[in-house]
Coordinates of C-alpha atoms in Angstrom, one line a residue:
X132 CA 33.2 14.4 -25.8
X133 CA 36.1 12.6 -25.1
X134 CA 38.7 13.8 -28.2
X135 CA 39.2 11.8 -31.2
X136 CA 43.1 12.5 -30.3
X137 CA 42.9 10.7 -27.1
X138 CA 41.3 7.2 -28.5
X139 CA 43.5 7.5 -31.7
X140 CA 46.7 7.7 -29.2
X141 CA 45.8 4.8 -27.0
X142 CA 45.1 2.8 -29.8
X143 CA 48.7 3.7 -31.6
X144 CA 50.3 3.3 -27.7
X145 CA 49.3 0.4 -27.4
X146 CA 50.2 -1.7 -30.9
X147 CA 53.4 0.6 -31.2
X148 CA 55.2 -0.2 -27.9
X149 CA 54.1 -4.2 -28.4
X150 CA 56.0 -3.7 -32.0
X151 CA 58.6 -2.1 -30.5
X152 CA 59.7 -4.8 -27.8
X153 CA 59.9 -7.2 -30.6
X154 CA 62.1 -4.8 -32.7
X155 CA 65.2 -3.7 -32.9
X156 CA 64.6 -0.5 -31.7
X157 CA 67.1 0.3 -29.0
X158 CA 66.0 0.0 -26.0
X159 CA 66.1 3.2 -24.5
X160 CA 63.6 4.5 -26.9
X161 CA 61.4 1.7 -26.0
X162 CA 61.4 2.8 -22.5
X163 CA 61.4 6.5 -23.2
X164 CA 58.1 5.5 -25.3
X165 CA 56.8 3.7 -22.3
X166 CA 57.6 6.6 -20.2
X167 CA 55.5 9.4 -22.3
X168 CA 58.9 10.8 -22.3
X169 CA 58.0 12.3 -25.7
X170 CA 60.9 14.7 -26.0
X171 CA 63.3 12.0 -25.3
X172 CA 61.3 9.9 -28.0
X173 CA 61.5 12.6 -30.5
X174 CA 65.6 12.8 -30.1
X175 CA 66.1 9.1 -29.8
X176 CA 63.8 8.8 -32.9
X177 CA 65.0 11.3 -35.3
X178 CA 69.2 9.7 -34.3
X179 CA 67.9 5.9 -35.5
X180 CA 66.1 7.2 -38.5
X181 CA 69.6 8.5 -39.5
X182 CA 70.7 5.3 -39.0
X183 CA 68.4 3.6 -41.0
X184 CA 66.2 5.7 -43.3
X185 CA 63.5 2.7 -43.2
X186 CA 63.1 2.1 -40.2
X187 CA 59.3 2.5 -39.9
X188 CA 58.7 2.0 -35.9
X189 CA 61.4 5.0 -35.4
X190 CA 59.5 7.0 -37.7
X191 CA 55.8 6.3 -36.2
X192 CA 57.3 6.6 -32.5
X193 CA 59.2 10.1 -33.7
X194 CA 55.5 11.1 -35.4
X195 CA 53.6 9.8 -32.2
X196 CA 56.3 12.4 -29.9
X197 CA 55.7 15.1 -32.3
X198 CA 52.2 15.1 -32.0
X199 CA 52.1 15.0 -28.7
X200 CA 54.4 17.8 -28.2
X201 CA 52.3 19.6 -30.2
X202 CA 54.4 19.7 -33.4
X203 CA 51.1 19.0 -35.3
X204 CA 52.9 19.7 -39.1
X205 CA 55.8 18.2 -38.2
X206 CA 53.8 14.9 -36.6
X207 CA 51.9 15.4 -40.2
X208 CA 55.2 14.7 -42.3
X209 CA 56.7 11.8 -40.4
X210 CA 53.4 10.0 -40.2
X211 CA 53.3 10.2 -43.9
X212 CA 56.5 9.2 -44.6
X213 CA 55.5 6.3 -42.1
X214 CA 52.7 5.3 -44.6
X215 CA 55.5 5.4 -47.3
X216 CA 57.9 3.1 -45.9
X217 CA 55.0 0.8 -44.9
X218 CA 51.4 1.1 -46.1
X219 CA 50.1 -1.4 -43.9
X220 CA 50.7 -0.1 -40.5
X221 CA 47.1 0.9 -40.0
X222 CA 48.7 3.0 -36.8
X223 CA 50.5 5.3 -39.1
X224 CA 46.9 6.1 -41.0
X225 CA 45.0 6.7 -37.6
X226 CA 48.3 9.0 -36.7
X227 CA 48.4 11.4 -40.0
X228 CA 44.4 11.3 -39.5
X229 CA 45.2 12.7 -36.0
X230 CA 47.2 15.1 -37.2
X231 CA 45.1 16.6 -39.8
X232 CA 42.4 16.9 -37.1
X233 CA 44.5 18.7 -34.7
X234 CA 45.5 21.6 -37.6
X235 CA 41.8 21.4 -38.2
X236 CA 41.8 20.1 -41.2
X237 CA 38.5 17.7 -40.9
X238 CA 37.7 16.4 -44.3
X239 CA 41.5 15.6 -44.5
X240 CA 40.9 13.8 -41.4
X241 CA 38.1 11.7 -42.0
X242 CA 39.4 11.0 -45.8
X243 CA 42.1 9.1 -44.2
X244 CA 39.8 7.1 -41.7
X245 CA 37.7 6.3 -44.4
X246 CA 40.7 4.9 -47.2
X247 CA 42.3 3.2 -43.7
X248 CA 38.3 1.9 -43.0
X249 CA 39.3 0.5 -46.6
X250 CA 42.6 -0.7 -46.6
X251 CA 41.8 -2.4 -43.2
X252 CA 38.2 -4.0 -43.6
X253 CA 39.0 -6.5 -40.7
X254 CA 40.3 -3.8 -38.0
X255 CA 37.7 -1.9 -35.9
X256 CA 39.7 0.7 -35.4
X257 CA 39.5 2.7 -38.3
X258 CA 35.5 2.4 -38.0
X259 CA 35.7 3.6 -34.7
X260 CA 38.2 6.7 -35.3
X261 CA 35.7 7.5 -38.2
X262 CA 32.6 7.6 -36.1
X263 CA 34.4 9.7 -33.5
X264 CA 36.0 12.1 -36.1
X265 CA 32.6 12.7 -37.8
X266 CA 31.0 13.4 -34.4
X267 CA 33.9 15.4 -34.1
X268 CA 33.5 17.9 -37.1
X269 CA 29.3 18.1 -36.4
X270 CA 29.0 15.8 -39.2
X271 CA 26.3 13.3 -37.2
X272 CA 24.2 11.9 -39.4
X273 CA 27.5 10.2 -41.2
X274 CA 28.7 9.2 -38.0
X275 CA 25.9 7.2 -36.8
X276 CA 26.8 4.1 -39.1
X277 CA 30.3 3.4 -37.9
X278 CA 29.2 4.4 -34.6
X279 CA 26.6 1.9 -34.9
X280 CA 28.9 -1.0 -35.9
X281 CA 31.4 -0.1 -33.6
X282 CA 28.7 -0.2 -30.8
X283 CA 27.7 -3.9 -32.0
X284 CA 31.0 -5.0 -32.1
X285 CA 32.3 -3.5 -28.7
X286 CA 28.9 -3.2 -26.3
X287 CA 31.1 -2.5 -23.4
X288 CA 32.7 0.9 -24.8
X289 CA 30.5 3.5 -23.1
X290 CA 32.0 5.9 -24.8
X291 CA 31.7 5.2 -27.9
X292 CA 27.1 4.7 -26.9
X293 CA 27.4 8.1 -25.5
X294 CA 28.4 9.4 -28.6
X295 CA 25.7 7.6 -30.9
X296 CA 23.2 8.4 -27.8
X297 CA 24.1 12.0 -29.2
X298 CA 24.4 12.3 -33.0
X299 CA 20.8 10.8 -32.4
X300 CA 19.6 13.7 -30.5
X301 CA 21.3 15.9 -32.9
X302 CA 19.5 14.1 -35.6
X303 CA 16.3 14.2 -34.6
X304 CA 16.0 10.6 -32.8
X305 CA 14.9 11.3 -29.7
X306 CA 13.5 7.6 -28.5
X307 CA 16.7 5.5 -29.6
X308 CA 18.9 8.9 -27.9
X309 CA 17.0 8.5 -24.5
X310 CA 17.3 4.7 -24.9
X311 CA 21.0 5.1 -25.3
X312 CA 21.5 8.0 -22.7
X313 CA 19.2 5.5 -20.0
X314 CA 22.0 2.9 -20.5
X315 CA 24.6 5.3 -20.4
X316 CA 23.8 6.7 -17.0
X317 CA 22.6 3.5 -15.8
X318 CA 26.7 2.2 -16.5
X319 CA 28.4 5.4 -15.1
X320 CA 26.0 7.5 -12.6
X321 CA 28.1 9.3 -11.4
X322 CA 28.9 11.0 -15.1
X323 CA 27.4 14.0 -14.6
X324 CA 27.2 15.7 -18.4
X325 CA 25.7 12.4 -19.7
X326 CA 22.7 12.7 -16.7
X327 CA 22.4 16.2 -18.5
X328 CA 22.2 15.1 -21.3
X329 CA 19.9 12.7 -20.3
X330 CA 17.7 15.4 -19.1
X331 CA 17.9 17.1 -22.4
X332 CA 16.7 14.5 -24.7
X333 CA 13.8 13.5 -22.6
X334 CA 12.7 17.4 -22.3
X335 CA 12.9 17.3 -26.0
X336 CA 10.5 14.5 -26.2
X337 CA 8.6 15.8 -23.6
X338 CA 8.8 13.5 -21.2
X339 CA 9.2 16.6 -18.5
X340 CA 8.3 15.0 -15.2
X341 CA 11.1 11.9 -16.0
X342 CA 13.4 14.8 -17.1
X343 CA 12.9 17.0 -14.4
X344 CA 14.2 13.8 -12.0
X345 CA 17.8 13.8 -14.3
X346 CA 18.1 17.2 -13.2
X347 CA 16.8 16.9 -9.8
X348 CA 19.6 13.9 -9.5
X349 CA 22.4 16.3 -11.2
X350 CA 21.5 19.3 -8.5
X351 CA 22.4 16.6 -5.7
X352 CA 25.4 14.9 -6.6
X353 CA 26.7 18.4 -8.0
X354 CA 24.7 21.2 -6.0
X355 CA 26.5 23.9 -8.0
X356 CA 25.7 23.0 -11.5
X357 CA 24.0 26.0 -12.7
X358 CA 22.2 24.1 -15.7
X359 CA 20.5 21.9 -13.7
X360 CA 18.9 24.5 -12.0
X361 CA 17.6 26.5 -15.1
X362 CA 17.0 23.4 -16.8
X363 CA 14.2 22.2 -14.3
X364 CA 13.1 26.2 -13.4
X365 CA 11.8 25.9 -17.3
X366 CA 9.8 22.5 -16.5
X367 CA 8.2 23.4 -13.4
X368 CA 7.2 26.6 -15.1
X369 CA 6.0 24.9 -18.1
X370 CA 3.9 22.6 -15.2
X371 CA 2.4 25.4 -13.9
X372 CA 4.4 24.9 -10.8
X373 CA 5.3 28.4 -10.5
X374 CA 6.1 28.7 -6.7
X375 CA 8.5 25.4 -6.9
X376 CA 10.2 26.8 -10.0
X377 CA 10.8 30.3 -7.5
X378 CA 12.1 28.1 -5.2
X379 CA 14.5 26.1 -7.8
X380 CA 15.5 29.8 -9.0
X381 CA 16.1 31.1 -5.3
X382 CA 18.4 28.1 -4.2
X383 CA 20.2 28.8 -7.6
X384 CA 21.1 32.7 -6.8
X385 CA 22.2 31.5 -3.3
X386 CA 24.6 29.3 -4.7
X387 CA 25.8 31.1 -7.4
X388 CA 25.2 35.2 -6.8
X389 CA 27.0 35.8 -9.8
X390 CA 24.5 33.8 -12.5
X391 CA 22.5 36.7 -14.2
X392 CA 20.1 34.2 -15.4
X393 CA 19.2 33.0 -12.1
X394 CA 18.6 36.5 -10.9
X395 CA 16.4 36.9 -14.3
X396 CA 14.4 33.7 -13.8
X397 CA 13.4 34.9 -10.0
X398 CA 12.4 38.1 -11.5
X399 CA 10.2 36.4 -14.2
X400 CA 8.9 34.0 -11.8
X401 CA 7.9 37.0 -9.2
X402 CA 6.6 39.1 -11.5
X403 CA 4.2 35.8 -12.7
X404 CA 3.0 35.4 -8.9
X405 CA 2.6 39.7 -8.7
X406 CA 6.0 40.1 -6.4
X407 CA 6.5 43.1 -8.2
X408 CA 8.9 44.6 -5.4
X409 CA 11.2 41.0 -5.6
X410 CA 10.5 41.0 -9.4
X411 CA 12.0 44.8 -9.6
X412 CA 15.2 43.8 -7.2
X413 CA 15.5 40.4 -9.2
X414 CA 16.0 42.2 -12.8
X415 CA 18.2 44.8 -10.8
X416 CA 20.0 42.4 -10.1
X417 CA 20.6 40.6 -13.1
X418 CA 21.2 43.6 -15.2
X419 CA 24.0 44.8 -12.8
X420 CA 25.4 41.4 -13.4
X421 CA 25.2 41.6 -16.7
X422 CA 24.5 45.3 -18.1
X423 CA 23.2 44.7 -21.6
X424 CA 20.7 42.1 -20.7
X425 CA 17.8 43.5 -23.0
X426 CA 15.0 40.5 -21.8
X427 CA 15.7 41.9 -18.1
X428 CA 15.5 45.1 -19.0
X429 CA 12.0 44.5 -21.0
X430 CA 10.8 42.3 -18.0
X431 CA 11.7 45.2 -15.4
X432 CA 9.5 47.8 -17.4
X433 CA 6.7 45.1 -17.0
X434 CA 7.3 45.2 -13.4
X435 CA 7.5 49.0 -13.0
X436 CA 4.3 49.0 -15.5
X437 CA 2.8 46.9 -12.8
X438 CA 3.5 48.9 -9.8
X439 CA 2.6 52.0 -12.0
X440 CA 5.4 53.7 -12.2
X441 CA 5.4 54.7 -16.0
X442 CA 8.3 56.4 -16.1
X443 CA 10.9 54.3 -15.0
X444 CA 8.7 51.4 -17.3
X445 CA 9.4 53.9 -20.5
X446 CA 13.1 54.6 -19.6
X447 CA 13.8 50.6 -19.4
X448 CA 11.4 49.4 -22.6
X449 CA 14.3 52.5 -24.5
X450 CA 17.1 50.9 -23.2
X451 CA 16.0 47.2 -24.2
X452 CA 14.8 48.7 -27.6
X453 CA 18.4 50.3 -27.6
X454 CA 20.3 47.1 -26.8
X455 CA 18.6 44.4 -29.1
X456 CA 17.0 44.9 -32.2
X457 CA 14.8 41.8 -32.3
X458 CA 13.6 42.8 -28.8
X459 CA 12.8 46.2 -30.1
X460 CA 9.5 46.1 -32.1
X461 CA 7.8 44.8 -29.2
X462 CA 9.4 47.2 -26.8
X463 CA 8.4 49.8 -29.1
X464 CA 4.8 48.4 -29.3
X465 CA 5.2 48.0 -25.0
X466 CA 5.8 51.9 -24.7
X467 CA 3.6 52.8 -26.7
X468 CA 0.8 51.0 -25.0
X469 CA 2.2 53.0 -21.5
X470 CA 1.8 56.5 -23.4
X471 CA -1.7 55.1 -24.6
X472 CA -2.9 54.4 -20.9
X473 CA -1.6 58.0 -19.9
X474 CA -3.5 59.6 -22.7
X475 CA -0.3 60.4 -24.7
X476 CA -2.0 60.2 -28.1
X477 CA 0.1 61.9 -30.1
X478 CA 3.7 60.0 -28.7
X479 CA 1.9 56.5 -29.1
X480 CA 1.1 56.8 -32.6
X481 CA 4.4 57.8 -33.4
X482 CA 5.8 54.8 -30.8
X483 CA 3.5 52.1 -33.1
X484 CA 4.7 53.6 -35.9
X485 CA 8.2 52.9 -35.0
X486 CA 7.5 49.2 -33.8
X487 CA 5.6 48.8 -37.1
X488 CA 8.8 50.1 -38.9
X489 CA 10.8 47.5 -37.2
X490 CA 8.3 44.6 -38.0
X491 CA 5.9 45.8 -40.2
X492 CA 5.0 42.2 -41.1
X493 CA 3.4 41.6 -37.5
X494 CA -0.6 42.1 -37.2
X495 CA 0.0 42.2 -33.4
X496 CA 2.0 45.5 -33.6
X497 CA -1.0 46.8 -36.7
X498 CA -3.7 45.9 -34.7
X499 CA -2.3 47.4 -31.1
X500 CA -2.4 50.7 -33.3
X501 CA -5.8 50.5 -34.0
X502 CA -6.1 49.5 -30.3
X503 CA -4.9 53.1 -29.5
X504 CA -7.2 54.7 -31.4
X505 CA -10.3 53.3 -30.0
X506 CA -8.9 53.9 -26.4
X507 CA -8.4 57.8 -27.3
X508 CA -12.1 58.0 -29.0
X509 CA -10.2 58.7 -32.4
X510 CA -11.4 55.8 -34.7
X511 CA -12.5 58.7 -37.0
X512 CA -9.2 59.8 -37.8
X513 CA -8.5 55.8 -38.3
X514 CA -10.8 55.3 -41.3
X515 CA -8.3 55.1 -43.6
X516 CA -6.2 52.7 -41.4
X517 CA -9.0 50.6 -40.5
X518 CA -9.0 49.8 -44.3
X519 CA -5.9 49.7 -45.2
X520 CA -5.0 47.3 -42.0
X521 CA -7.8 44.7 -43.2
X522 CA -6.8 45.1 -46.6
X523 CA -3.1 43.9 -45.7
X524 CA -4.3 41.2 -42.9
X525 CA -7.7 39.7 -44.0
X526 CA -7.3 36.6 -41.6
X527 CA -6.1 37.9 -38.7
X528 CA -8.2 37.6 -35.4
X529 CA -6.4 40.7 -34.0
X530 CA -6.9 42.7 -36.9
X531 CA -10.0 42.2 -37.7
X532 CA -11.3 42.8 -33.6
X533 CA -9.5 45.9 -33.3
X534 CA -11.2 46.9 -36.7
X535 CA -14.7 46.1 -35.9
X536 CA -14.8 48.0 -32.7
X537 CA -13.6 51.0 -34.1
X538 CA -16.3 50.4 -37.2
X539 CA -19.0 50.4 -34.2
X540 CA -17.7 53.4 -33.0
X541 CA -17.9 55.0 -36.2
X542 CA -21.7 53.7 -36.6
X543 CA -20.4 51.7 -39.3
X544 CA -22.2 48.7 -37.7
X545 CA -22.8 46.8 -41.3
X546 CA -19.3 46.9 -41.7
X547 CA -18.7 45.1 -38.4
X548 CA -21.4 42.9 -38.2
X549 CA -19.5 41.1 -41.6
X550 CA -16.3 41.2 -39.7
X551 CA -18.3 39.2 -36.5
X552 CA -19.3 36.7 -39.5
X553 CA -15.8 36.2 -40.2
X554 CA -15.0 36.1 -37.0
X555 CA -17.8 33.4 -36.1
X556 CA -15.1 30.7 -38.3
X557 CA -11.8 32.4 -38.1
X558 CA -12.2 33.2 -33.9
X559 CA -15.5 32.3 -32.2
X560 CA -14.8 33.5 -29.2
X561 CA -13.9 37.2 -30.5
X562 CA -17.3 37.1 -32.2
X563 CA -19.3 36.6 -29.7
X564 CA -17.5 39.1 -27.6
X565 CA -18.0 41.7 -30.5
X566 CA -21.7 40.4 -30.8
X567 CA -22.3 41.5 -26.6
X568 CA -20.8 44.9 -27.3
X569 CA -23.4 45.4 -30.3
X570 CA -26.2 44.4 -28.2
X571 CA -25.3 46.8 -25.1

């Protein structure tokens, strides 16, 4: 975003060093401002307002070298005292606006834009600081109205569409955002973060195939912008394109090594087409890059899972259990289901049990329980459970499957056959699948 400082500047340059070639301000502060010799400005400044307390140009020129010196509170006070001597230089109220934004102080900030909006109806300027300083401070849905006007009244500032083309996107208007964006790119294609941005508001709207082209364009005018690359690695997996999206992810990690998410994304992708040897090296990878990178670590016990190596699976589910907590029912709940296939009875109860502890809210991790205990033959010692588990999650499809088998097993087959009922309206599909294992 360009910075509210560097339109608020250009305006003041502009309006202060016409005012000051008609003035009497000496002339070598006139050319030092001309310069950007700001230092110079400040000295030259500060020695005519001793010579003449009211002279309000010295003082706005002395505030305008301050500020950009970086003398924020010191810029504050002489733009004030500019707005003393002379309440309608509308540059001294986009200065001391300035000001207050740079010491981050934004409702100080925009309070000024919006009395100078006031005391200068006529003037765009004001309208336009304000829109930028609300976009500024996240405040978007405000800053859509001046934006707006200033937009109508100045079509040919791309700058100031861009910004609009965002606080829409921010606010939820995707079609006038994408509208905006289309003319935005269309004016400067070269512009690389408004393409991207482009890209993002029509993925939003999901308009994927038109997005995907944004960030196709972005990947060859800038080959080694990484967000491109992930950006259209989540379409063309979302498209079912899963050996392009590879590809996308492959040309990403030979461009940049270094980008863990790349190295993640090959993993995910190889592991989805059963490359479990590249989808083990992928995660490697990315968690040497990055060593707490729970999602690669939960992703590489998948892959070991796959290739059956059940220890090295259990040792990686710990450590991303370990590293994230919201990550951890599930690995919790992923182990378990490992010591369940290796007839570890005893270690996954007490594994579901954790992930339930974490999450106990989730029928998924309830029902994978019960799971367990039909898999080991144990749906006796489940009675209890089984009721307790429907009791807490009457409409769940999960629940109530993982229940009715382990009612068959019990011979509780009444009991089961009013589950399937259920199940005929809550999950048909489940029913029927309960109703073949009945009838075997």
């Amino acid at each position: 975003m360009k910075s509210v400082a560097a339109l608020c500047i250009a305006l003041i340059c502009l309006v202060v060093l016409t005012h000051a070639q008609k003035s009497t301000t000496s002339t070598d502060l006139r050319t030092a401002a001309s310069k950007g010799d700001w230092p110079t400005v400040e000295v030259l400044a500060t020695k005519a307002l001793k010579s003449n307390r009211n002279d309000r140009l010295a003082s706005l020129l002395l505030s305008m070298s301050q500020l950009r010196q970086g003398k924020d509170q010191e810029a504050l006070r002489s733009a004030h005292r500019t707005i003393a001597l002379d309440s309608s230089m509308m540059q001294a109220w986009l200065l001391a606006s300035e000001c207050e934004s740079q010491l981050n102080h934004a409702n100080a900030s925009i309070s000024l834009l919006i009395a100078a909006q006031k005391r200068f109806p006529d003037s765009l300027q004001p309208t336009w600081a304000l829109g930028m300083a609300y976009t500024k401070a996240g405040r978007c849905a405000e800053a859509i109205m001046p934006l707006e006007e200033t937009m109508f009244r100045r079509p040919e500032l791309v700058g100031v569409m861009q910004q609009l083309a965002h606080c829409y996107f921010i606010t939820g208007q995707l079609n006038e955002s994408a509208e905006l964006y289309e003319r935005v790119v269309d004016r400067d294609p070269q512009n690389i973060p408004n393409r991207l941005a482009y890209g993002e508001v029509l993925l939003a709207r999901r308009d994927l195939d038109n997005a995907a082209a944004q960030f196709r364009n972005v990947i060859e005018r800038e080959p080694k912008q990484t967000n491109a690359y992930l950006a259209l690695t989540s379409i063309l997996q979302e498209q079912k394109k899963t050996d392009e999206a590879l590809a996308i992810s492959r040309r990403l990690t030979m461009i940049d090594p270094n980008d863990a998410m790349g190295w993640f994304n090959v993993g995910l992708l190889s592991l989805e087409l059963k490359q479990t040897d590249s989808s083990v090296r992928a995660f490697k990878r990315a968690i040497a890059l990055r060593p707490n990178y729970s999602e690669a670590y939960f992703n590489l016990a998948l892959a070991y899972d796959e290739k059956g190596f059940g220890e090295d699976a259990i040792q990686s589910f710990k450590r991303c259990a370990s590293l994230n907590p919201l990550l951890a029912p599930d690995a919790y709940n992923s182990l378990a289901i490992i010591y369940r296939k290796e007839g570890r009875f005893d270690e996954a109860v007490a594994t579901h049990a954790q992930a339930i502890a974490l999450r106990d809210t989730s029928a998924v991790l309830h029902a994978s329980r019960i799971n367990t205990y039909f898999d080991a033959e144990r749906c006796m010692d489940a009675s209890k459970l089984l009721v307790a588990t429907q009791e807490r999650f009457p409409e769940s499809p999960e629940v109530l499957y993982a229940c009715a088998r382990c009612l068959m097993r019990n011979g509780e087959r009444k009991e089961a056959e009013m589950i399937v009922a259920k199940l005929d309206v809550i999950s048909p599909q489940l029913a029927s699948e309960l109703r073949r294992m009945m009838n075997l």
